[in-house]
Amino acid sequence: SCGICVEKCPFDAIEIINLPQELDDEPVHRYGENAFALYGLPAPEEGQVTGILGPNGIGKTTAIHILAGEMRPNLGEFNQEPDWDTILDEYRGTGLQNYLEDLRDDDVTVARKPQYVDQIPDQFDGKTRELLERTDERGALDDLVERFGIEAVLDQDIDSISGGELQRVAMTATLAREADFYFLDEITPYLDIGQRVTAARIIRELAEEEDRSMLVVEHDLAILDLLADNIHLAYGSPGAFGIITPPKSVRNGINEYLSGYLENENMRIRQDAIEFEEHAPRTVTSGQVVAEYPELTKSYGDGEFSLEAEAGQIHEGEVLGVVGPNGIGKSTFAQLLAGRLDPDTGEVDAELDISYKPQYIEIDQHMRVDAFLRSITDDFGSSYWKTEIAQPLQLERVMEQNLTDLSGGERQRVAIAACLSKDADLYLLDEPSAHLDVEQRVLATDAIRRYTEIHDATALVIDHDIYMIDLLADRLLVFDGEPAQHGHASAPKGMREGMNEFLANLDVTFRRDERTSRPRVNKPGSQLDRQQKKDGEYYYTD
Ligand code: ADP
Ligand code: ADP
């Protein structure tokens, strides 16, 4: 509704909207009186990859605890735990009956990858190899290590490897296990696109070739699309109640989710649709030049890693998307621009103040969120700051919490807010999408775009979620080369040219969904894939 009338629009001007409401039915689980309640459960299926798509705080982890046999569903009776017969009566004749019977009989083995891989070093001491060898129940370890590209970290201590490496180690450890049911809570944080696509293929193979049930929570929609056979959508009111829908085809499920309206449920979950342009935007670089640089080079140590960047210009008010594999010199380039590192050859003609949000966020101070943000900006609490930063980043609810108690997604939002709140010429955000759900990615994208425009600043955003880059960037900087050895940075390019160059490096093409124009990854070798490669059109279609 327009917000004025609660029920029917007297002018018939606006379609009637059903906002998510708590159901009258019995929940699957309720944590306590007036506490969070979950309705519906996902149904894992042998030989299939089942996805769950929905916001944070909507009960996905609760559902997984139940399916993993770590928690018995109480059907809303939080005072007295029901016995299995009562539970099974409830699910007789549904897709979950067999699964729950096996669970009751202790006949399901489960392997799960946690959401926050950064916490693994707190729980495990020792070398990566020792951790992995314990998990190798399928005899698949060598193959997984090679395909995930983690040979180099096997003899390193777990607490010394990067988040992207930890993510792949954790996936290897989970998929090496012998289990009926594999549950992976987010597979993409800290991975580049090549690594994301590899992970998706490995998970699919385990389902198809070994007939396992895979359940994956994922917010990178291009990867979810590639990965899953069907998906459950989750909606409701985060923190209060969550509803998990019956399975939908991946295509329809993602389309409905993006449109903001769930058809079978007759439920609007968002006011506006998230839409993609089929055509590349015309490159507008009307803002003043803030930095101009000739070809730059930089190497570390005895040339173990070297970077060369083509000459280019960056402008006020623009958002530059930065794409390319991990370890290719993206952060190094940003430091050169900011004057924090001196190039070996070439010179940057400007002294730019830079505000930086790193990929791995370390804010361990014992401090409340509001005190932390107040220490960064005098604007804290002003109506302008609230509208531009606090609201889109959904900070109101976490203001009184301690930094150390925040979840990964909350920490990310506070870090983005901190970065944008500083006075600077250049805002560098490294993987702002990590651990954010789809709504939060869209809101963060809007906040970054608006902020850059209003302040005549420039944002450089490194991200691997192709939908987020599409929604965010005016132009692209494309990196390629050999990770950890040498990198090459293109000059800033228009979106069409940049996407073509980037995706050609990856050998991946996208087609458009007929109904919504959403970009979807083509099957390698399909007719469209071959045709688009021949035409040199990897992303935008005309
Ligand atoms: P998601 O995985 O979708 O982010 P969760 O299942 O982790 O969601 O949490 C859903 C809601 O349930 C949250 O509001 C959380 O605070 C609440 N919750 C989770 N565990 C408990 C618990 N043991 N007692 C009470 N509330 C809980
Ligand atoms: P990206 O941002 O694309 O992930 P980086 O610019 O962080 O890449 O790093 C590129 C390469 O340079 C990596 O192999 C990294 O280990 C190495 N590197 C980064 N900083 C230093 C440094 N200060 N000293 C030596 N090597 C470094």
PDB file of N, CA and C in Angstrom, residues 366-377 380 399-401 403:
ATOM      1  N   HIS A 366      36.158  -3.515  22.352  1.00  0.00           N
ATOM      2  CA  HIS A 366      34.979  -3.652  23.195  1.00  0.00           C
ATOM      3  C   HIS A 366      34.288  -2.314  23.252  1.00  0.00           C
ATOM      4  N   MET A 367      33.410  -2.095  22.323  1.00  0.00           N
ATOM      5  CA  MET A 367      32.797  -0.777  22.206  1.00  0.00           C
ATOM      6  C   MET A 367      31.436  -0.979  21.587  1.00  0.00           C
ATOM      7  N   ARG A 368      30.500  -0.144  21.971  1.00  0.00           N
ATOM      8  CA  ARG A 368      29.193  -0.255  21.327  1.00  0.00           C
ATOM      9  C   ARG A 368      29.250   0.317  19.921  1.00  0.00           C
ATOM     10  N   VAL A 369      28.356  -0.158  19.071  1.00  0.00           N
ATOM     11  CA  VAL A 369      28.327   0.294  17.687  1.00  0.00           C
ATOM     12  C   VAL A 369      28.145   1.810  17.617  1.00  0.00           C
ATOM     13  N   ASP A 370      27.215   2.352  18.419  1.00  0.00           N
ATOM     14  CA  ASP A 370      26.961   3.805  18.337  1.00  0.00           C
ATOM     15  C   ASP A 370      28.199   4.605  18.753  1.00  0.00           C
ATOM     16  N   ALA A 371      28.893   4.144  19.806  1.00  0.00           N
ATOM     17  CA  ALA A 371      30.095   4.856  20.246  1.00  0.00           C
ATOM     18  C   ALA A 371      31.183   4.796  19.175  1.00  0.00           C
ATOM     19  N   PHE A 372      31.297   3.633  18.557  1.00  0.00           N
ATOM     20  CA  PHE A 372      32.297   3.458  17.489  1.00  0.00           C
ATOM     21  C   PHE A 372      32.023   4.417  16.325  1.00  0.00           C
ATOM     22  N   LEU A 373      30.769   4.468  15.883  1.00  0.00           N
ATOM     23  CA  LEU A 373      30.453   5.314  14.726  1.00  0.00           C
ATOM     24  C   LEU A 373      30.542   6.799  15.087  1.00  0.00           C
ATOM     25  N   ARG A 374      30.189   7.127  16.333  1.00  0.00           N
ATOM     26  CA  ARG A 374      30.291   8.526  16.762  1.00  0.00           C
ATOM     27  C   ARG A 374      31.750   8.962  16.764  1.00  0.00           C
ATOM     28  N   SER A 375      32.655   8.031  17.069  1.00  0.00           N
ATOM     29  CA  SER A 375      34.078   8.373  17.095  1.00  0.00           C
ATOM     30  C   SER A 375      34.618   8.616  15.679  1.00  0.00           C
ATOM     31  N   ILE A 376      33.863   8.225  14.675  1.00  0.00           N
ATOM     32  CA  ILE A 376      34.342   8.368  13.293  1.00  0.00           C
ATOM     33  C   ILE A 376      33.833   9.640  12.643  1.00  0.00           C
ATOM     34  N   THR A 377      32.592  10.016  12.941  1.00  0.00           N
ATOM     35  CA  THR A 377      32.032  11.186  12.247  1.00  0.00           C
ATOM     36  C   THR A 377      31.234  12.102  13.183  1.00  0.00           C
ATOM     37  N   PHE A 380      27.321  11.883  13.023  1.00  0.00           N
ATOM     38  CA  PHE A 380      26.566  10.810  13.649  1.00  0.00           C
ATOM     39  C   PHE A 380      25.287  11.350  14.290  1.00  0.00           C
ATOM     40  N   MET A 399      22.694  -0.639  17.013  1.00  0.00           N
ATOM     41  CA  MET A 399      23.411   0.481  17.626  1.00  0.00           C
ATOM     42  C   MET A 399      23.879   0.216  19.053  1.00  0.00           C
ATOM     43  N   GLU A 400      23.037  -0.507  19.830  1.00  0.00           N
ATOM     44  CA  GLU A 400      23.378  -0.680  21.240  1.00  0.00           C
ATOM     45  C   GLU A 400      24.179  -1.938  21.514  1.00  0.00           C
ATOM     46  N   GLN A 401      24.481  -2.669  20.440  1.00  0.00           N
ATOM     47  CA  GLN A 401      25.244  -3.904  20.654  1.00  0.00           C
ATOM     48  C   GLN A 401      26.737  -3.619  20.664  1.00  0.00           C
ATOM     49  N   LEU A 403      30.531  -4.309  19.419  1.00  0.00           N
ATOM     50  CA  LEU A 403      31.138  -4.691  18.135  1.00  0.00           C
ATOM     51  C   LEU A 403      31.476  -6.178  18.112  1.00  0.00           C
TER      52      LEU A 403
END
